[in-house]
Amino acid sequence: MNKPYVRPLSKTSWFLTQPRYKRYMAREVTCLFIFAYTFLLIMGLKRLAEGPDAFNAFVQALGSPLGVLFNLSVLIAAVYHSTTWFNVTPQAMPIQRGEEFVPGKIIIGAHYALWAVVSLIVLILGV
Amino acid sequence: MSERQIQLEVLRYNPETDSEPRYQTYSVPCLNEWVVLDALNYVKDNLDPTLSYRWSCHMAVCGSCGMMINGEPKLACKAFIHEYTDQIRVDPMANFPIERDLVTSVEDFIAKLASVKPYLIPKEDKPISAGEFKQTPAELKKFKQYTLCINCMLCYAACPQYGLVPEFLGPAAISMAHRYNQDSRDGGRDQRQEVIATDTGVWECSFVGACSEVCPKHVDPAGALQQVKVASTIDWYKEHLMPWMKK
Ligand code: SF4
Ligand code: FES
């Protein structure tokens, strides 16, 4: 007799059932912070267009404790988000040299190195 | 050889009499060298001949003994008793309908696997007299890892996306398509792309990565799927931004 039983799966809480699903969700949720930061940048542009007074007020708001807290949490989320992606790059972009594949550590390392260089350039241009 | 009394909690379901599954606990004297499959065989031989489950090779080759062991997708013949406490819970593979006890329906997977044409589609036909299609060690290495798949479906049991969207083609089928696409002798990529570069194909994958974590043969299906995404994206750019590049 054929009467297969389909086990129910919660559409809203499935990710609580496994630690690896929670890790996945953490990675996905951090992109909301990046979304919020993008929004902040657009706000900054708008203030800039409104004139120097508006822009100065905007910059001052960024320096307030709340502004610093926001920036700090976005930074932590962005670093977490980026590292989770860096760490899986060898899976998505394997490089074969001759017969062997380039070790994953080198591909990941190259991403971190590039990240450091770009950050340094931004830092130098920024000050 | 040390012996341990293990409480084996097994999900039972009899389609003829049960409206839903229930757990049944067996007390099994296990040797520490045993795997969970040995414990199930002990139950079947000595305690309860009605217990149903699949197995064949007892050496992680046939791919038929996949089940959830303490909630984790595992081959029962590769799950060593000494890695567990005295209480072990065994469920049928998650995300699959239960036929009976630990036996799940595999039709969906088989159909999906067949749909990606998991065989060589030679680039050019040549008569047998023209000799073999040669391949260098580097060309072999490019896809070798994907040939290790034993179709155990543990990756589907681990994939939340497959659980939520059963139409998803899934990790092993797409990895197998990738295996042939990567083969220097093959010319069937365009045919496979029609099936795998779709919304229910690779674009359903959100790279949870669970499939690669549970794969007993280190196929790294998640990696294969991301590579398919990269290649499909490049196709799209070529087609829309550089139409003159068309093959
Ligand atoms: S990819 Fe790995 S987990 Fe998936 S069916 Fe193949 S061997 Fe099993
Ligand atoms: S019995 Fe063959 S893989 Fe476990």
mmCIF file of C-alpha atoms and ligand atoms in Angstrom:
data_model
loop_
_atom_site.group_PDB
_atom_site.id
_atom_site.type_symbol
_atom_site.label_atom_id
_atom_site.label_comp_id
_atom_site.label_asym_id
_atom_site.label_seq_id
_atom_site.Cartn_x
_atom_site.Cartn_y
_atom_site.Cartn_z
ATOM 1 C CA MET A 1 0.000 0.000 0.000
ATOM 2 C CA ASN A 2 1.231 3.430 -0.914
ATOM 3 C CA LYS A 3 0.290 6.257 1.435
ATOM 4 C CA PRO A 4 3.411 8.375 1.905
ATOM 5 C CA TYR A 5 3.431 10.604 4.974
ATOM 6 C CA VAL A 6 4.713 14.150 4.484
ATOM 7 C CA ARG A 7 6.109 15.670 7.669
ATOM 8 C CA PRO A 8 5.054 19.266 8.234
ATOM 9 C CA LEU A 9 7.736 21.952 7.988
ATOM 10 C CA SER A 10 7.191 25.342 9.595
ATOM 11 C CA LYS A 11 7.516 28.126 7.010
ATOM 12 C CA THR A 12 8.382 30.660 9.706
ATOM 13 C CA SER A 13 10.608 28.840 12.186
ATOM 14 C CA TRP A 14 12.443 26.167 10.159
ATOM 15 C CA PHE A 15 15.788 27.917 10.682
ATOM 16 C CA LEU A 16 15.608 27.394 14.435
ATOM 17 C CA THR A 17 15.872 23.633 14.018
ATOM 18 C CA GLN A 18 19.594 23.454 13.177
ATOM 19 C CA PRO A 19 22.647 25.485 14.262
ATOM 20 C CA ARG A 20 23.835 25.657 10.641
ATOM 21 C CA TYR A 21 20.508 27.190 9.605
ATOM 22 C CA LYS A 22 20.918 29.795 12.342
ATOM 23 C CA ARG A 23 24.390 30.643 11.043
ATOM 24 C CA TYR A 24 22.937 31.023 7.572
ATOM 25 C CA MET A 25 20.207 33.324 8.878
ATOM 26 C CA ALA A 26 22.796 35.424 10.740
ATOM 27 C CA ARG A 27 24.624 35.945 7.451
ATOM 28 C CA GLU A 28 21.392 36.901 5.683
ATOM 29 C CA VAL A 29 20.203 39.233 8.459
ATOM 30 C CA THR A 30 23.457 41.214 8.426
ATOM 31 C CA CYS A 31 22.621 42.405 4.908
ATOM 32 C CA LEU A 32 19.753 44.427 6.432
ATOM 33 C CA PHE A 33 22.384 46.538 8.193
ATOM 34 C CA ILE A 34 24.107 47.124 4.882
ATOM 35 C CA PHE A 35 20.761 48.083 3.377
ATOM 36 C CA ALA A 36 20.219 50.563 6.232
ATOM 37 C CA TYR A 37 23.654 52.056 5.684
ATOM 38 C CA THR A 38 23.010 52.503 1.956
ATOM 39 C CA PHE A 39 19.832 54.333 2.909
ATOM 40 C CA LEU A 40 21.864 56.567 5.231
ATOM 41 C CA LEU A 41 24.257 57.420 2.388
ATOM 42 C CA ILE A 42 21.344 58.401 0.153
ATOM 43 C CA MET A 43 20.003 60.577 2.986
ATOM 44 C CA GLY A 44 23.439 62.204 3.168
ATOM 45 C CA LEU A 45 23.306 62.995 -0.559
ATOM 46 C CA LYS A 46 19.880 64.533 -0.144
ATOM 47 C CA ARG A 47 21.123 66.721 2.736
ATOM 48 C CA LEU A 48 24.109 67.734 0.630
ATOM 49 C CA ALA A 49 21.794 68.846 -2.157
ATOM 50 C CA GLU A 50 19.811 70.914 0.345
ATOM 51 C CA GLY A 51 22.820 73.089 1.144
ATOM 52 C CA PRO A 52 25.695 73.430 3.612
ATOM 53 C CA ASP A 53 23.518 73.921 6.718
ATOM 54 C CA ALA A 54 21.554 70.762 6.144
ATOM 55 C CA PHE A 55 24.720 68.810 5.423
ATOM 56 C CA ASN A 56 26.517 70.073 8.515
ATOM 57 C CA ALA A 57 23.538 69.072 10.650
ATOM 58 C CA PHE A 58 23.660 65.658 9.043
ATOM 59 C CA VAL A 59 27.361 65.242 9.804
ATOM 60 C CA GLN A 60 26.768 66.415 13.368
ATOM 61 C CA ALA A 61 23.990 63.848 13.802
ATOM 62 C CA LEU A 62 26.414 61.146 12.665
ATOM 63 C CA GLY A 63 28.766 62.150 15.491
ATOM 64 C CA SER A 64 26.081 61.860 18.160
ATOM 65 C CA PRO A 65 26.197 58.788 20.435
ATOM 66 C CA LEU A 66 23.287 57.280 18.518
ATOM 67 C CA GLY A 67 25.033 57.946 15.202
ATOM 68 C CA VAL A 68 28.245 56.343 16.438
ATOM 69 C CA LEU A 69 26.346 53.353 17.794
ATOM 70 C CA PHE A 70 24.611 52.912 14.441
ATOM 71 C CA ASN A 71 27.868 53.128 12.524
ATOM 72 C CA LEU A 72 29.563 50.713 14.871
ATOM 73 C CA SER A 73 26.814 48.108 14.595
ATOM 74 C CA VAL A 74 26.808 48.429 10.805
ATOM 75 C CA LEU A 75 30.568 47.984 10.789
ATOM 76 C CA ILE A 76 30.367 44.795 12.861
ATOM 77 C CA ALA A 77 27.546 43.437 10.684
ATOM 78 C CA ALA A 78 29.389 44.339 7.466
ATOM 79 C CA VAL A 79 32.608 42.682 8.634
ATOM 80 C CA TYR A 80 30.700 39.527 9.596
ATOM 81 C CA HIS A 81 28.811 39.559 6.301
ATOM 82 C CA SER A 82 31.980 40.044 4.244
ATOM 83 C CA THR A 83 34.027 37.402 6.046
ATOM 84 C CA THR A 84 31.299 34.756 5.653
ATOM 85 C CA TRP A 85 31.359 35.410 1.913
ATOM 86 C CA PHE A 86 35.143 35.610 1.645
ATOM 87 C CA ASN A 87 35.426 32.241 3.331
ATOM 88 C CA VAL A 88 33.301 30.504 0.697
ATOM 89 C CA THR A 89 34.963 32.059 -2.366
ATOM 90 C CA PRO A 90 37.184 29.012 -3.061
ATOM 91 C CA GLN A 91 34.004 26.933 -3.450
ATOM 92 C CA ALA A 92 32.434 29.357 -5.924
ATOM 93 C CA MET A 93 35.598 30.311 -7.797
ATOM 94 C CA PRO A 94 38.092 27.462 -7.771
ATOM 95 C CA ILE A 95 41.260 28.119 -9.754
ATOM 96 C CA GLN A 96 43.056 25.251 -11.421
ATOM 97 C CA ARG A 97 46.752 25.728 -12.185
ATOM 98 C CA GLY A 98 48.053 22.868 -14.248
ATOM 99 C CA GLU A 99 46.621 19.759 -12.652
ATOM 100 C CA GLU A 100 46.121 20.984 -9.108
ATOM 101 C CA PHE A 101 43.620 23.430 -7.662
ATOM 102 C CA VAL A 102 45.031 26.516 -5.961
ATOM 103 C CA PRO A 103 44.593 25.958 -2.180
ATOM 104 C CA GLY A 104 41.481 27.676 -0.798
ATOM 105 C CA LYS A 105 43.535 29.556 1.787
ATOM 106 C CA ILE A 106 45.315 31.476 -0.976
ATOM 107 C CA ILE A 107 42.050 32.516 -2.654
ATOM 108 C CA ILE A 108 40.557 33.605 0.667
ATOM 109 C CA GLY A 109 43.808 35.360 1.602
ATOM 110 C CA ALA A 110 43.807 37.277 -1.693
ATOM 111 C CA HIS A 111 40.345 38.611 -0.870
ATOM 112 C CA TYR A 112 41.444 39.793 2.566
ATOM 113 C CA ALA A 113 44.558 41.386 1.050
ATOM 114 C CA LEU A 114 42.493 43.214 -1.565
ATOM 115 C CA TRP A 115 40.088 44.329 1.149
ATOM 116 C CA ALA A 116 42.983 45.741 3.191
ATOM 117 C CA VAL A 117 44.391 47.597 0.169
ATOM 118 C CA VAL A 118 41.034 49.142 -0.773
ATOM 119 C CA SER A 119 40.398 50.135 2.867
ATOM 120 C CA LEU A 120 43.824 51.741 3.016
ATOM 121 C CA ILE A 121 43.199 53.738 -0.170
ATOM 122 C CA VAL A 122 39.830 54.924 1.154
ATOM 123 C CA LEU A 123 41.489 55.865 4.444
ATOM 124 C CA ILE A 124 44.238 57.866 2.698
ATOM 125 C CA LEU A 125 41.772 59.622 0.379
ATOM 126 C CA GLY A 126 39.447 60.295 3.301
ATOM 127 C CA VAL A 127 41.848 62.179 5.568
ATOM 128 C CA MET B 1 35.376 -5.282 22.798
ATOM 129 C CA SER B 2 33.210 -3.185 25.040
ATOM 130 C CA GLU B 3 29.449 -3.429 24.919
ATOM 131 C CA ARG B 4 26.971 -0.654 25.604
ATOM 132 C CA GLN B 5 23.219 -0.733 26.041
ATOM 133 C CA ILE B 6 21.840 1.855 23.624
ATOM 134 C CA GLN B 7 18.305 3.210 23.652
ATOM 135 C CA LEU B 8 17.494 3.428 19.968
ATOM 136 C CA GLU B 9 14.516 5.679 19.365
ATOM 137 C CA VAL B 10 13.189 5.037 15.875
ATOM 138 C CA LEU B 11 10.402 6.814 14.006
ATOM 139 C CA ARG B 12 7.894 4.183 12.870
ATOM 140 C CA TYR B 13 5.172 4.577 10.291
ATOM 141 C CA ASN B 14 2.985 1.889 8.849
ATOM 142 C CA PRO B 15 0.889 3.240 5.946
ATOM 143 C CA GLU B 16 -1.650 0.428 6.412
ATOM 144 C CA THR B 17 -2.510 1.181 10.022
ATOM 145 C CA ASP B 18 -1.055 4.544 11.075
ATOM 146 C CA SER B 19 -2.382 8.002 10.359
ATOM 147 C CA GLU B 20 0.921 9.515 11.476
ATOM 148 C CA PRO B 21 4.396 8.380 12.566
ATOM 149 C CA ARG B 22 5.341 7.644 16.183
ATOM 150 C CA TYR B 23 8.569 6.820 17.991
ATOM 151 C CA GLN B 24 9.393 3.356 19.245
ATOM 152 C CA THR B 25 12.361 2.722 21.520
ATOM 153 C CA TYR B 26 14.481 -0.414 21.351
ATOM 154 C CA SER B 27 17.119 -1.337 23.898
ATOM 155 C CA VAL B 28 20.064 -2.643 21.896
ATOM 156 C CA PRO B 29 23.301 -4.171 23.216
ATOM 157 C CA CYS B 30 25.833 -2.473 20.920
ATOM 158 C CA LEU B 31 29.529 -3.098 20.477
ATOM 159 C CA ASN B 32 31.510 0.119 20.452
ATOM 160 C CA GLU B 33 32.840 -0.714 16.981
ATOM 161 C CA TRP B 34 29.334 -0.813 15.572
ATOM 162 C CA VAL B 35 27.667 1.715 13.362
ATOM 163 C CA VAL B 36 24.007 2.698 13.705
ATOM 164 C CA LEU B 37 23.159 0.370 10.819
ATOM 165 C CA ASP B 38 24.434 -2.580 12.896
ATOM 166 C CA ALA B 39 22.122 -1.548 15.704
ATOM 167 C CA LEU B 40 19.178 -1.432 13.278
ATOM 168 C CA ASN B 41 20.132 -4.849 11.925
ATOM 169 C CA TYR B 42 20.228 -6.160 15.510
ATOM 170 C CA VAL B 43 16.694 -4.863 16.038
ATOM 171 C CA LYS B 44 15.482 -6.431 12.809
ATOM 172 C CA ASP B 45 17.131 -9.807 13.510
ATOM 173 C CA ASN B 46 16.391 -10.098 17.220
ATOM 174 C CA LEU B 47 13.739 -7.691 18.439
ATOM 175 C CA ASP B 48 11.339 -6.616 15.714
ATOM 176 C CA PRO B 49 11.350 -8.060 12.180
ATOM 177 C CA THR B 50 8.772 -5.515 11.036
ATOM 178 C CA LEU B 51 11.240 -2.589 11.128
ATOM 179 C CA SER B 52 11.847 -1.292 7.575
ATOM 180 C CA TYR B 53 14.899 0.581 6.326
ATOM 181 C CA ARG B 54 17.179 0.518 3.279
ATOM 182 C CA TRP B 55 20.746 -0.610 3.137
ATOM 183 C CA SER B 56 23.033 -2.691 0.988
ATOM 184 C CA CYS B 57 26.791 -2.213 1.014
ATOM 185 C CA HIS B 58 27.556 -1.366 4.674
ATOM 186 C CA MET B 59 30.563 0.617 3.425
ATOM 187 C CA ALA B 60 29.350 4.057 2.324
ATOM 188 C CA VAL B 61 29.259 3.167 -1.346
ATOM 189 C CA CYS B 62 25.696 2.287 -2.343
ATOM 190 C CA GLY B 63 24.079 5.396 -0.867
ATOM 191 C CA SER B 64 20.918 3.666 0.331
ATOM 192 C CA CYS B 65 21.153 3.956 4.140
ATOM 193 C CA GLY B 66 20.679 7.726 4.492
ATOM 194 C CA MET B 67 18.675 8.759 7.568
ATOM 195 C CA MET B 68 18.555 11.426 10.263
ATOM 196 C CA ILE B 69 20.644 10.407 13.254
ATOM 197 C CA ASN B 70 20.021 12.748 16.171
ATOM 198 C CA GLY B 71 18.602 15.158 13.625
ATOM 199 C CA GLU B 72 21.662 15.128 11.372
ATOM 200 C CA PRO B 73 21.597 13.637 7.840
ATOM 201 C CA LYS B 74 23.970 10.636 7.969
ATOM 202 C CA LEU B 75 24.714 7.325 6.335
ATOM 203 C CA ALA B 76 23.743 4.782 8.996
ATOM 204 C CA CYS B 77 26.708 2.639 7.941
ATOM 205 C CA LYS B 78 29.115 5.511 8.581
ATOM 206 C CA ALA B 79 27.669 6.728 11.906
ATOM 207 C CA PHE B 80 29.787 5.110 14.610
ATOM 208 C CA ILE B 81 28.138 4.213 17.899
ATOM 209 C CA HIS B 82 31.179 5.428 19.852
ATOM 210 C CA GLU B 83 30.469 8.966 18.662
ATOM 211 C CA TYR B 84 27.070 8.980 20.361
ATOM 212 C CA THR B 85 25.649 8.860 23.880
ATOM 213 C CA ASP B 86 23.500 5.959 25.072
ATOM 214 C CA GLN B 87 20.409 7.533 23.560
ATOM 215 C CA ILE B 88 20.219 7.735 19.757
ATOM 216 C CA ARG B 89 17.256 9.043 17.785
ATOM 217 C CA VAL B 90 16.756 7.836 14.233
ATOM 218 C CA ASP B 91 14.352 9.487 11.780
ATOM 219 C CA PRO B 92 13.802 8.980 8.058
ATOM 220 C CA MET B 93 15.593 11.520 5.865
ATOM 221 C CA ALA B 94 14.068 14.960 6.324
ATOM 222 C CA ASN B 95 12.276 16.689 3.422
ATOM 223 C CA PHE B 96 11.205 13.358 1.891
ATOM 224 C CA PRO B 97 7.796 11.705 2.266
ATOM 225 C CA ILE B 98 7.887 8.580 4.452
ATOM 226 C CA GLU B 99 6.857 5.336 2.748
ATOM 227 C CA ARG B 100 7.290 3.119 5.786
ATOM 228 C CA ASP B 101 9.434 3.499 8.926
ATOM 229 C CA LEU B 102 12.848 4.746 7.733
ATOM 230 C CA VAL B 103 12.098 4.216 4.050
ATOM 231 C CA THR B 104 11.433 7.426 2.107
ATOM 232 C CA SER B 105 10.155 8.102 -1.432
ATOM 233 C CA VAL B 106 12.964 8.608 -3.909
ATOM 234 C CA GLU B 107 10.970 9.055 -7.142
ATOM 235 C CA ASP B 108 11.229 12.840 -7.043
ATOM 236 C CA PHE B 109 15.014 12.757 -6.824
ATOM 237 C CA ILE B 110 15.404 10.111 -9.520
ATOM 238 C CA ALA B 111 13.239 12.129 -11.919
ATOM 239 C CA LYS B 112 15.239 15.287 -11.198
ATOM 240 C CA LEU B 113 18.528 13.502 -11.662
ATOM 241 C CA ALA B 114 17.385 12.099 -15.012
ATOM 242 C CA SER B 115 16.176 15.539 -16.133
ATOM 243 C CA VAL B 116 19.722 17.005 -16.109
ATOM 244 C CA LYS B 117 20.984 14.356 -18.585
ATOM 245 C CA PRO B 118 23.690 12.973 -16.304
ATOM 246 C CA TYR B 119 25.676 11.253 -19.021
ATOM 247 C CA LEU B 120 28.216 12.216 -21.659
ATOM 248 C CA ILE B 121 26.761 13.964 -24.681
ATOM 249 C CA PRO B 122 29.802 13.856 -26.977
ATOM 250 C CA LYS B 123 30.789 17.127 -28.653
ATOM 251 C CA GLU B 124 31.249 15.365 -31.927
ATOM 252 C CA ASP B 125 30.248 11.918 -33.027
ATOM 253 C CA LYS B 126 33.048 9.728 -34.173
ATOM 254 C CA PRO B 127 33.139 6.091 -35.205
ATOM 255 C CA ILE B 128 34.551 3.599 -32.732
ATOM 256 C CA SER B 129 37.351 2.910 -35.196
ATOM 257 C CA ALA B 130 38.551 6.507 -34.667
ATOM 258 C CA GLY B 131 39.605 5.555 -31.136
ATOM 259 C CA GLU B 132 38.885 6.882 -27.668
ATOM 260 C CA PHE B 133 38.208 10.429 -26.512
ATOM 261 C CA LYS B 134 41.443 11.298 -24.734
ATOM 262 C CA GLN B 135 41.646 13.369 -21.587
ATOM 263 C CA THR B 136 44.606 14.810 -19.682
ATOM 264 C CA PRO B 137 44.978 14.313 -15.899
ATOM 265 C CA ALA B 138 44.206 18.028 -15.444
ATOM 266 C CA GLU B 139 40.990 17.709 -17.456
ATOM 267 C CA LEU B 140 39.988 14.715 -15.338
ATOM 268 C CA LYS B 141 40.776 16.498 -12.099
ATOM 269 C CA LYS B 142 38.460 19.339 -13.095
ATOM 270 C CA PHE B 143 35.345 17.198 -12.478
ATOM 271 C CA LYS B 144 36.641 14.129 -10.587
ATOM 272 C CA GLN B 145 35.274 15.261 -7.238
ATOM 273 C CA TYR B 146 31.700 15.326 -8.581
ATOM 274 C CA THR B 147 31.936 11.765 -9.845
ATOM 275 C CA LEU B 148 32.185 10.600 -6.229
ATOM 276 C CA CYS B 149 28.492 11.269 -5.597
ATOM 277 C CA ILE B 150 26.664 8.111 -4.468
ATOM 278 C CA ASN B 151 23.136 9.564 -4.825
ATOM 279 C CA CYS B 152 22.479 9.162 -1.119
ATOM 280 C CA MET B 153 20.262 12.273 -1.045
ATOM 281 C CA LEU B 154 21.650 13.428 2.308
ATOM 282 C CA CYS B 155 22.191 16.832 0.700
ATOM 283 C CA TYR B 156 18.448 17.063 -0.008
ATOM 284 C CA ALA B 157 17.695 16.095 3.586
ATOM 285 C CA ALA B 158 19.976 18.935 4.721
ATOM 286 C CA CYS B 159 18.707 21.577 2.291
ATOM 287 C CA PRO B 160 16.066 23.877 3.813
ATOM 288 C CA GLN B 161 15.351 25.279 0.373
ATOM 289 C CA TYR B 162 14.337 21.832 -0.894
ATOM 290 C CA GLY B 163 12.166 21.395 2.198
ATOM 291 C CA LEU B 164 10.382 24.687 1.555
ATOM 292 C CA VAL B 165 10.215 24.468 -2.255
ATOM 293 C CA PRO B 166 9.975 20.805 -3.288
ATOM 294 C CA GLU B 167 10.219 21.774 -6.979
ATOM 295 C CA PHE B 168 13.848 22.789 -6.420
ATOM 296 C CA LEU B 169 16.094 20.615 -8.576
ATOM 297 C CA GLY B 170 18.452 20.342 -5.630
ATOM 298 C CA PRO B 171 22.165 19.924 -4.864
ATOM 299 C CA ALA B 172 23.069 16.476 -6.198
ATOM 300 C CA ALA B 173 21.208 16.775 -9.525
ATOM 301 C CA ILE B 174 22.744 20.163 -10.322
ATOM 302 C CA SER B 175 26.193 18.965 -9.208
ATOM 303 C CA MET B 176 25.856 16.037 -11.560
ATOM 304 C CA ALA B 177 24.955 18.392 -14.430
ATOM 305 C CA HIS B 178 28.016 20.450 -13.505
ATOM 306 C CA ARG B 179 30.155 17.302 -13.511
ATOM 307 C CA TYR B 180 29.307 16.633 -17.170
ATOM 308 C CA ASN B 181 29.479 20.310 -18.130
ATOM 309 C CA GLN B 182 33.043 20.358 -16.789
ATOM 310 C CA ASP B 183 34.041 17.304 -18.809
ATOM 311 C CA SER B 184 36.254 18.140 -21.789
ATOM 312 C CA ARG B 185 34.583 15.380 -23.835
ATOM 313 C CA ASP B 186 31.075 16.709 -23.294
ATOM 314 C CA GLY B 187 29.041 19.058 -25.489
ATOM 315 C CA GLY B 188 25.683 18.959 -23.713
ATOM 316 C CA ARG B 189 25.885 22.094 -21.604
ATOM 317 C CA ASP B 190 23.281 24.055 -23.589
ATOM 318 C CA GLN B 191 20.731 21.264 -23.131
ATOM 319 C CA ARG B 192 21.430 21.059 -19.395
ATOM 320 C CA GLN B 193 21.336 24.832 -18.915
ATOM 321 C CA GLU B 194 17.689 24.793 -20.000
ATOM 322 C CA VAL B 195 16.935 22.691 -16.927
ATOM 323 C CA ILE B 196 19.426 23.941 -14.344
ATOM 324 C CA ALA B 197 19.745 27.691 -15.049
ATOM 325 C CA THR B 198 16.131 28.306 -14.035
ATOM 326 C CA ASP B 199 14.126 29.576 -11.066
ATOM 327 C CA THR B 200 13.533 26.063 -9.762
ATOM 328 C CA GLY B 201 17.083 25.169 -10.748
ATOM 329 C CA VAL B 202 20.212 26.804 -9.468
ATOM 330 C CA TRP B 203 18.534 30.179 -8.779
ATOM 331 C CA GLU B 204 16.450 28.595 -6.054
ATOM 332 C CA CYS B 205 19.693 28.028 -4.136
ATOM 333 C CA SER B 206 20.545 30.684 -1.547
ATOM 334 C CA PHE B 207 23.859 29.080 -0.569
ATOM 335 C CA VAL B 208 22.985 27.842 2.884
ATOM 336 C CA GLY B 209 25.864 25.427 2.345
ATOM 337 C CA ALA B 210 24.298 22.657 4.455
ATOM 338 C CA CYS B 211 24.548 20.155 1.565
ATOM 339 C CA SER B 212 28.325 20.343 1.495
ATOM 340 C CA GLU B 213 28.565 20.043 5.269
ATOM 341 C CA VAL B 214 26.658 16.749 5.331
ATOM 342 C CA CYS B 215 27.891 15.153 2.085
ATOM 343 C CA PRO B 216 29.635 11.898 3.070
ATOM 344 C CA LYS B 217 31.739 11.863 -0.122
ATOM 345 C CA HIS B 218 32.997 15.485 0.006
ATOM 346 C CA VAL B 219 31.434 16.269 -3.336
ATOM 347 C CA ASP B 220 30.858 19.892 -2.222
ATOM 348 C CA PRO B 221 27.557 20.301 -4.059
ATOM 349 C CA ALA B 222 27.220 23.879 -2.739
ATOM 350 C CA GLY B 223 30.435 24.774 -4.536
ATOM 351 C CA ALA B 224 29.175 23.218 -7.767
ATOM 352 C CA LEU B 225 25.956 25.226 -7.577
ATOM 353 C CA GLN B 226 27.778 28.514 -7.038
ATOM 354 C CA GLN B 227 30.016 27.741 -10.018
ATOM 355 C CA VAL B 228 26.913 27.097 -12.120
ATOM 356 C CA LYS B 229 25.558 30.478 -10.994
ATOM 357 C CA VAL B 230 28.789 32.244 -11.949
ATOM 358 C CA ALA B 231 28.873 30.556 -15.363
ATOM 359 C CA SER B 232 25.181 31.294 -16.005
ATOM 360 C CA THR B 233 25.689 34.947 -15.072
ATOM 361 C CA ILE B 234 28.596 35.193 -17.497
ATOM 362 C CA ASP B 235 26.318 33.665 -20.178
ATOM 363 C CA TRP B 236 23.744 36.360 -19.488
ATOM 364 C CA TYR B 237 26.258 39.188 -19.819
ATOM 365 C CA LYS B 238 27.647 37.734 -23.006
ATOM 366 C CA GLU B 239 24.196 37.433 -24.482
ATOM 367 C CA HIS B 240 22.910 40.881 -23.466
ATOM 368 C CA LEU B 241 25.977 43.096 -23.447
ATOM 369 C CA MET B 242 28.191 41.435 -26.012
ATOM 370 C CA PRO B 243 25.855 39.830 -28.515
ATOM 371 C CA TRP B 244 28.683 39.588 -31.027
ATOM 372 C CA MET B 245 30.375 37.114 -28.636
ATOM 373 C CA LYS B 246 27.594 34.585 -29.275
ATOM 374 C CA LYS B 247 28.838 31.133 -29.993
HETATM 375 S S1 SF4 C 1 26.244 15.204 -3.396
HETATM 376 FE FE1 SF4 C 1 26.951 14.101 -1.538
HETATM 377 S S2 SF4 C 1 25.174 14.174 -0.135
HETATM 378 FE FE2 SF4 C 1 24.403 14.672 -2.187
HETATM 379 S S3 SF4 C 1 23.694 12.726 -3.041
HETATM 380 FE FE3 SF4 C 1 25.841 13.001 -3.726
HETATM 381 S S4 SF4 C 1 27.081 11.946 -2.177
HETATM 382 FE FE4 SF4 C 1 25.045 12.214 -1.280
HETATM 383 S S1 FES C 2 24.660 0.709 3.303
HETATM 384 FE FE1 FES C 2 25.503 1.424 1.407
HETATM 385 S S2 FES C 2 25.925 3.491 1.870
HETATM 386 FE FE2 FES C 2 25.316 2.712 3.794
#
